[in-house]
Coordinates of C-alpha atoms and ligand atoms in Angstrom, one line a residue:
M1 CA 6.4 -31.5 -5.2
A2 CA 6.1 -27.8 -4.1
V3 CA 3.5 -25.9 -6.3
R4 CA 6.1 -22.5 -6.6
I5 CA 4.5 -19.1 -8.6
L6 CA 6.2 -16.8 -9.8
G7 CA 4.9 -12.6 -9.0
I8 CA 5.5 -10.0 -10.9
E9 CA 4.8 -6.6 -9.7
S10 CA 5.1 -2.8 -11.5
S11 CA 1.7 -1.0 -11.5
C12 CA 3.0 2.1 -9.3
D13 CA 7.0 3.2 -8.5
E14 CA 7.9 -0.6 -7.5
T15 CA 10.0 -2.9 -10.2
A16 CA 8.7 -5.8 -8.3
A17 CA 9.0 -10.2 -8.3
A18 CA 8.8 -12.7 -6.5
V19 CA 9.0 -17.2 -5.6
V20 CA 6.8 -18.1 -3.1
D21 CA 5.9 -21.8 -2.2
D22 CA 2.5 -23.6 -1.3
S23 CA 3.4 -23.5 2.5
G24 CA 3.8 -20.3 2.3
T25 CA 7.8 -20.0 2.1
I26 CA 9.2 -17.3 0.8
L27 CA 12.1 -18.4 -1.7
S28 CA 12.9 -14.5 -3.3
S29 CA 11.4 -11.4 -2.6
I30 CA 13.4 -8.1 -5.5
V31 CA 12.1 -4.4 -5.5
A32 CA 13.7 -2.4 -7.5
S33 CA 12.6 1.4 -5.9
Q34 CA 12.0 4.3 -8.4
L35 CA 12.3 7.2 -6.0
A36 CA 15.4 8.1 -6.6
A37 CA 13.8 8.4 -10.4
H38 CA 10.4 10.0 -9.2
A39 CA 11.7 12.5 -6.5
R40 CA 12.9 16.1 -8.5
Y41 CA 9.4 15.8 -9.4
G42 CA 7.6 15.2 -5.7
G43 CA 5.4 12.4 -7.0
V44 CA 5.5 9.2 -9.2
V45 CA 5.4 10.6 -12.8
P46 CA 3.6 7.9 -15.0
E47 CA 6.2 8.4 -18.2
I48 CA 9.6 7.7 -15.7
A49 CA 7.2 4.7 -13.9
S50 CA 6.6 3.0 -17.3
R51 CA 10.3 3.6 -18.7
E52 CA 12.0 2.6 -15.5
H53 CA 9.9 -0.8 -15.0
G54 CA 10.5 -1.5 -19.1
R55 CA 15.2 -0.9 -18.1
A56 CA 14.0 -3.0 -14.0
I57 CA 11.6 -6.1 -15.7
V58 CA 14.5 -8.5 -17.2
P59 CA 16.6 -7.7 -14.1
V60 CA 14.6 -8.3 -11.5
V61 CA 12.3 -11.1 -12.9
R62 CA 16.4 -12.6 -13.0
A63 CA 17.1 -11.8 -9.4
A64 CA 14.5 -13.3 -8.2
M65 CA 14.7 -16.7 -10.3
D66 CA 18.9 -16.5 -8.9
K67 CA 18.1 -15.2 -5.5
A68 CA 15.7 -19.1 -5.3
K69 CA 17.6 -20.5 -6.6
L70 CA 15.4 -22.1 -9.7
I71 CA 15.1 -22.6 -13.3
W72 CA 12.1 -21.8 -15.3
T73 CA 11.4 -25.9 -15.2
D74 CA 10.8 -24.9 -11.2
L75 CA 7.7 -22.7 -11.8
A76 CA 3.3 -23.9 -11.5
A77 CA 2.8 -20.9 -13.5
I78 CA 3.2 -17.3 -13.2
A79 CA 0.9 -14.3 -11.7
V80 CA 0.6 -10.7 -12.1
T81 CA -0.8 -7.0 -10.3
V82 CA -3.5 -6.2 -13.5
G83 CA -4.7 -3.2 -11.8
P84 CA -5.2 -1.2 -10.3
G85 CA -2.6 1.0 -11.6
L86 CA -0.6 3.4 -13.8
I87 CA -1.6 1.3 -17.1
G88 CA 1.6 2.1 -18.6
S89 CA 3.2 0.7 -15.4
L90 CA 0.7 -2.5 -15.6
L91 CA 1.3 -3.2 -19.1
V92 CA 5.4 -3.1 -18.7
G93 CA 4.1 -6.2 -16.1
A94 CA 2.0 -7.9 -17.7
T95 CA 3.4 -8.1 -21.3
Y96 CA 6.4 -9.7 -19.9
A97 CA 4.3 -11.8 -17.0
K98 CA 2.3 -13.0 -20.8
S99 CA 5.4 -13.6 -22.4
L100 CA 6.9 -15.4 -19.3
S101 CA 3.5 -17.4 -19.9
Y102 CA 3.3 -18.3 -23.4
A103 CA 7.4 -18.9 -23.9
L104 CA 6.8 -21.3 -20.8
S105 CA 3.6 -22.9 -21.3
L106 CA 2.8 -21.6 -17.6
P107 CA -0.2 -20.1 -16.3
L108 CA -0.5 -16.7 -16.5
I109 CA -2.9 -16.1 -13.2
A110 CA -4.5 -12.2 -13.1
V111 CA -3.9 -10.7 -9.7
N112 CA -5.4 -7.8 -8.0
H113 CA -2.5 -5.2 -6.6
V114 CA -5.5 -4.7 -3.2
E115 CA -6.6 -8.4 -3.5
G116 CA -2.5 -8.5 -3.4
H117 CA -2.3 -6.4 -0.2
I118 CA -5.2 -7.7 2.1
Q119 CA -3.2 -11.8 1.9
A120 CA 0.6 -10.6 2.0
V121 CA -1.2 -10.6 5.8
I122 CA -2.4 -13.8 5.5
L123 CA 0.7 -15.5 4.8
E124 CA 2.8 -14.0 7.0
A125 CA -0.1 -14.2 9.8
R126 CA -0.2 -18.0 8.7
Q127 CA 4.0 -18.6 9.1
R128 CA 4.0 -16.8 12.4
A129 CA 1.5 -19.3 12.9
T130 CA -1.5 -17.1 14.4
P131 CA -3.8 -17.6 11.2
V132 CA -6.2 -14.6 9.9
Q133 CA -9.6 -15.7 11.7
F134 CA -12.9 -15.0 9.4
P135 CA -15.0 -13.5 8.6
A136 CA -12.2 -10.8 8.8
L137 CA -12.0 -6.2 7.7
A138 CA -9.5 -5.8 6.4
L139 CA -8.5 -2.1 5.9
V140 CA -6.3 -1.1 2.9
V141 CA -4.4 2.6 3.7
S142 CA -2.1 3.5 0.2
G143 CA -0.9 5.7 -1.6
G144 CA -3.3 4.7 -4.2
H145 CA -6.3 3.4 -1.8
T146 CA -8.7 3.3 1.3
H147 CA -10.9 0.8 1.4
L148 CA -12.3 -1.4 4.1
F149 CA -13.1 -4.6 3.0
A150 CA -15.3 -8.2 5.3
L151 CA -13.8 -10.8 4.4
S152 CA -14.7 -14.2 4.3
Q153 CA -13.6 -18.3 3.1
K154 CA -15.4 -21.0 4.2
S155 CA -12.9 -23.7 4.6
V156 CA -9.5 -23.6 3.9
S157 CA -9.9 -24.9 0.5
E158 CA -12.5 -22.2 -0.6
Q159 CA -12.0 -19.1 -2.9
F160 CA -12.2 -15.7 -0.6
E161 CA -14.9 -14.0 -0.5
Y162 CA -14.5 -10.6 0.0
K163 CA -17.0 -7.3 0.1
L164 CA -16.3 -3.6 -0.2
L165 CA -17.5 -1.7 3.1
G166 CA -16.4 1.7 2.2
K167 CA -14.1 3.6 -0.3
T168 CA -12.2 6.7 0.3
R169 CA -14.4 9.3 -1.7
D170 CA -11.8 11.3 -3.5
D171 CA -7.7 11.4 -2.2
A172 CA -6.4 7.5 -0.3
A173 CA -4.7 8.0 2.9
G174 CA -0.8 7.4 1.5
E175 CA -1.8 10.6 -0.9
A176 CA -3.1 12.6 1.8
F177 CA 0.8 11.8 4.1
D178 CA 1.9 12.3 0.4
K179 CA 0.3 16.5 -0.8
I180 CA 1.4 17.7 3.1
G181 CA 4.7 15.8 2.7
K182 CA 5.0 18.2 0.1
L183 CA 3.8 21.4 1.2
L184 CA 5.8 20.6 4.6
G185 CA 9.3 20.6 2.4
F186 CA 9.4 16.4 3.6
G187 CA 9.6 15.6 -0.3
Y188 CA 8.1 12.3 -1.5
P189 CA 6.9 10.8 -0.3
G190 CA 6.1 12.6 2.3
G191 CA 4.8 9.3 4.3
P192 CA 7.6 7.9 5.7
V193 CA 9.2 11.0 7.6
I194 CA 6.3 12.7 9.1
D195 CA 6.0 9.6 10.8
M196 CA 9.7 10.2 12.5
L197 CA 8.3 13.5 13.0
A198 CA 5.6 13.0 14.5
P199 CA 6.4 11.8 18.2
H200 CA 7.8 15.2 18.9
G201 CA 4.8 16.9 18.0
N202 CA 1.6 17.4 20.1
P203 CA -0.3 15.7 18.6
R204 CA -3.5 18.4 20.0
A205 CA -2.0 21.5 19.2
I206 CA -4.0 22.0 16.2
R207 CA -7.3 21.0 14.9
F208 CA -7.7 19.9 11.4
T209 CA -11.2 19.2 10.8
L210 CA -12.3 16.7 8.2
A211 CA -15.3 17.1 6.4
K212 CA -18.2 15.3 7.7
L213 CA -20.0 13.3 4.7
R214 CA -23.7 13.5 5.5
E215 CA -24.6 11.7 2.8
G216 CA -24.3 7.6 1.3
N217 CA -22.2 4.7 2.7
S218 CA -21.7 5.7 6.4
L219 CA -18.3 3.7 6.1
D220 CA -16.7 5.7 3.3
F221 CA -13.3 8.0 4.2
S222 CA -12.0 11.7 3.3
F223 CA -9.6 12.7 2.8
S224 CA -9.2 15.7 0.7
G225 CA -10.7 18.1 3.6
L226 CA -7.7 17.6 5.1
K227 CA -5.3 19.0 2.4
T228 CA -7.2 21.8 2.2
A229 CA -7.0 22.2 6.0
G230 CA -3.6 21.8 5.7
L231 CA -2.8 24.1 3.2
R232 CA -4.8 27.2 5.2
W233 CA -2.4 26.4 8.1
F234 CA 0.1 26.5 6.1
Q235 CA -1.1 30.0 4.7
A236 CA -1.4 31.7 7.9
Q237 CA 2.5 31.2 8.6
E238 CA 5.9 32.1 7.4
M239 CA 7.6 29.3 6.3
E240 CA 9.5 30.3 4.0
Q241 CA 13.1 30.3 5.4
E242 CA 12.2 26.2 7.5
L243 CA 11.1 25.7 3.7
E244 CA 15.0 26.2 2.2
N245 CA 16.6 25.2 4.7
R246 CA 15.0 21.6 4.5
R247 CA 15.3 21.9 0.2
A248 CA 19.1 23.0 1.7
L249 CA 18.7 19.6 3.3
R250 CA 17.2 17.4 1.4
A251 CA 20.0 18.5 -2.0
Q252 CA 22.5 17.7 0.3
H253 CA 21.0 14.4 1.8
P254 CA 18.8 12.1 -0.5
H255 CA 17.5 10.5 3.3
P256 CA 17.8 12.6 6.3
T257 CA 18.0 11.5 9.3
L258 CA 15.8 12.2 11.8
E259 CA 18.5 14.0 13.6
Q260 CA 18.8 16.4 10.5
W261 CA 15.2 16.7 9.9
L262 CA 15.0 18.9 13.7
E263 CA 16.8 20.8 12.9
V264 CA 15.5 22.4 9.5
T265 CA 11.8 22.1 11.8
P266 CA 10.6 24.2 14.6
Q267 CA 8.4 23.0 17.2
R268 CA 5.2 24.7 15.7
T269 CA 5.6 22.7 12.4
L270 CA 6.1 19.4 14.2
D271 CA 2.8 20.1 16.5
A272 CA 1.4 20.8 12.6
V273 CA 3.4 16.8 12.0
A274 CA 1.7 14.9 14.7
S275 CA -1.7 17.3 14.2
F276 CA -2.5 15.9 11.2
Q277 CA -1.0 12.6 11.5
H278 CA -3.3 12.2 14.0
T279 CA -6.1 13.1 12.3
V280 CA -5.9 10.4 9.6
I281 CA -4.7 8.0 11.9
V282 CA -8.3 8.8 13.6
E283 CA -10.2 9.5 10.3
L284 CA -9.4 5.1 9.9
L285 CA -9.6 3.3 12.7
A286 CA -13.7 5.5 13.8
R287 CA -14.8 3.1 10.8
V288 CA -13.5 -0.3 12.6
Q289 CA -15.3 -0.2 15.4
P290 CA -18.3 0.1 13.8
S291 CA -17.9 -2.2 10.6
A292 CA -16.0 -5.1 13.2
G293 CA -19.4 -4.8 14.3
Q294 CA -21.9 -4.6 11.5
I295 CA -19.9 -8.4 10.1
G296 CA -19.5 -10.3 13.0
A297 CA -14.9 -9.8 12.7
R298 CA -13.2 -12.1 14.1
S299 CA -9.6 -10.3 13.1
L300 CA -8.6 -7.5 11.6
I301 CA -6.1 -6.8 8.5
V302 CA -4.4 -3.4 8.0
S303 CA -2.1 -3.3 5.0
G304 CA -0.5 -1.2 2.1
G305 CA 2.5 1.3 2.9
V306 CA -0.3 3.7 5.8
A307 CA 0.0 0.2 7.5
C308 CA 4.1 1.5 7.8
N309 CA 3.1 4.1 10.3
S310 CA 4.5 3.7 14.2
G311 CA 1.6 6.3 14.8
L312 CA -1.4 3.6 13.1
R313 CA 0.5 0.1 14.9
R314 CA 0.1 1.4 18.3
A315 CA -3.2 3.4 17.8
A316 CA -4.8 0.2 16.5
A317 CA -4.1 -2.2 18.7
D318 CA -4.0 0.1 20.9
R319 CA -7.7 0.9 21.1
R320 CA -7.9 -2.6 21.6
F321 CA -10.5 -3.8 19.0
G322 CA -11.2 -6.6 21.1
I323 CA -9.7 -8.7 17.5
P324 CA -6.5 -9.5 17.1
V325 CA -4.9 -6.8 14.9
H326 CA -2.8 -8.5 11.9
F327 CA -0.2 -6.0 10.1
P328 CA 1.8 -6.5 7.7
S329 CA 6.1 -7.0 7.9
V330 CA 7.2 -3.1 7.3
A331 CA 9.1 -5.2 3.8
L332 CA 5.1 -6.3 3.0
S333 CA 3.4 -3.3 3.6
T334 CA 4.8 -1.4 0.5
D335 CA 4.6 -2.6 -2.5
N336 CA 6.3 -6.2 -3.5
A337 CA 6.2 -8.6 -5.3
V338 CA 5.3 -11.7 -2.4
M339 CA 1.4 -9.9 -2.2
I340 CA 1.1 -11.1 -6.1
A341 CA 2.3 -14.7 -5.8
A342 CA 0.4 -15.1 -1.9
A343 CA -2.7 -13.8 -3.7
A344 CA -2.6 -16.2 -6.4
F345 CA -2.3 -19.8 -5.2
S346 CA -6.5 -19.9 -4.1
K347 CA -6.6 -18.9 -8.2
F348 CA -4.1 -21.5 -9.0
Q349 CA -6.0 -24.3 -7.2
H350 CA -8.7 -23.4 -8.4
A351 CA -7.5 -23.1 -11.9
E352 CA -8.8 -19.4 -12.5
F353 CA -6.2 -18.3 -15.0
A354 CA -5.8 -14.7 -17.8
G355 CA -5.5 -15.6 -21.2
L356 CA -2.7 -13.8 -23.2
D357 CA -6.5 -11.3 -24.1
A358 CA -5.7 -10.2 -20.3
P359 CA -6.6 -6.7 -20.2
V360 CA -5.4 -3.9 -17.5
Y361 CA -7.2 -1.6 -15.4
A362 CA -6.1 1.9 -14.3
Q363 CA -8.5 1.5 -11.3
L364 CA -10.8 -1.4 -9.1
S365 CA -13.4 -0.5 -11.7
A366 CA -16.1 -3.4 -13.0
G367 CA -13.7 -6.1 -14.9
C368 CA -10.5 -5.3 -12.0
I369 CA -13.4 -5.7 -8.9
D370 CA -14.6 -9.1 -11.0
L371 CA -10.8 -10.6 -10.6
F372 CA -11.2 -10.0 -7.0
R373 CA -14.7 -12.0 -6.3
I374 CA -16.1 -8.4 -4.6
D375 CA -19.3 -8.3 -3.5
A376 CA -19.4 -4.5 -4.1
Ligands
KG4_401 O1 0.9 0.3 -0.2 P1 2.1 1.0 -0.9 O2 4.0 1.1 -1.5 O3 2.0 1.9 -2.9 C1 0.2 2.2 -3.0 O4 0.5 1.3 -3.3 O5 0.4 3.4 -3.0 O6 2.6 2.6 -0.3 C2 2.7 3.9 -0.4 C3 2.1 4.6 -0.1 C4 2.9 6.1 0.2 O7 1.5 7.3 0.3 C5 3.4 6.5 1.1 O8 4.2 7.7 1.6 C6 2.7 5.3 2.3 O9 2.3 4.7 1.7 N1 4.4 5.3 3.3 C7 3.5 5.7 4.2 C8 4.0 5.2 5.3 N2 5.4 4.3 4.9 C9 4.7 4.7 4.1 N3 2.6 6.9 5.7 C10 2.4 6.5 6.5 N4 3.3 6.3 7.2 C11 4.4 5.9 6.6 N5 5.5 4.9 7.8
ZN402 ZN1 -0.5 -0.7 -2.9

């Protein structure tokens, strides 16, 4: 009989539940976004996030079970994100998953969110009959993470082994997109709007210089300099009128179209947007070639919300690293629960279950790293 796992994700501003079976088939995937609740604050407000998760968790899990046409006894396990993320938000998903696990006598599997982003790509590649070849290099780029891992699996029945090769020293790539987006009046999250507008500007118009990391790991990233460079450029411009125009546009339309944005965004701002995005892409991909060589990578995985970025997708493909590049579908790039169920299968096979006292983690800190079996 098929092994079916219910995945639950609530680490940031999406409440998600999904059922996946051991053939890799996605039986259901429900994502309730809280964007509307946070939009006017220009970012995720932790208190609001916890409250919204509390409201959404029961209907979202029910919807995932209904869509999959399953009853509780059809499940083999409950998998849940336990970190890294917002503690209050994580607690909602984890507590609900523990209650289900206890009430239904089903094993509980604690999943690391970052591993989930990687496993989503492995699942989809398998479904497309182009499985990821190991060792693989995995670049996880989202609002909360910029991490580069080496990933290997000795055989299909073995556990995945991760080695952390580099990470951001300050802001995550998505955070940089969101901060620049906020500064330029594009609202939250900034990434999708910047992605949409970048092709209309000159990516070489403005040189946003990044901090050179002179000490420590050369595979680390840094994006905080970009925020400062963006702020400096911004302060040198007279932008009141265009900012006001964009504010008025957002007040009228929650999701303006490309044409509407272009009407309120002059060419020099489009050039700044394109140059900013270009700088982030160069910074991200500059670490790929040396690390791929270092680990003898046979494929590259790019995952996380920023993996939606069309400029990054084009550049990673164009660069022809000489190895296949795997991106997730757009639906599985941003936070979802398919990735959590996907990451749970190998733990299920190895009976790696969590207790009802399993903690949640804000950071990719010691305990959270253990879950991942990272050789840090
Ligand atoms: O993976 P995700 O949904 O949540 C985290 O785990 O953080 O990623 C959200 C991030 C946001 O920072 C958002 O601006 C960014 O992904 N993002 C993008 C694009 N779509 C989402 N960044 C650049 N280009 C995009 N198309
Ligand atoms: Zn994420």
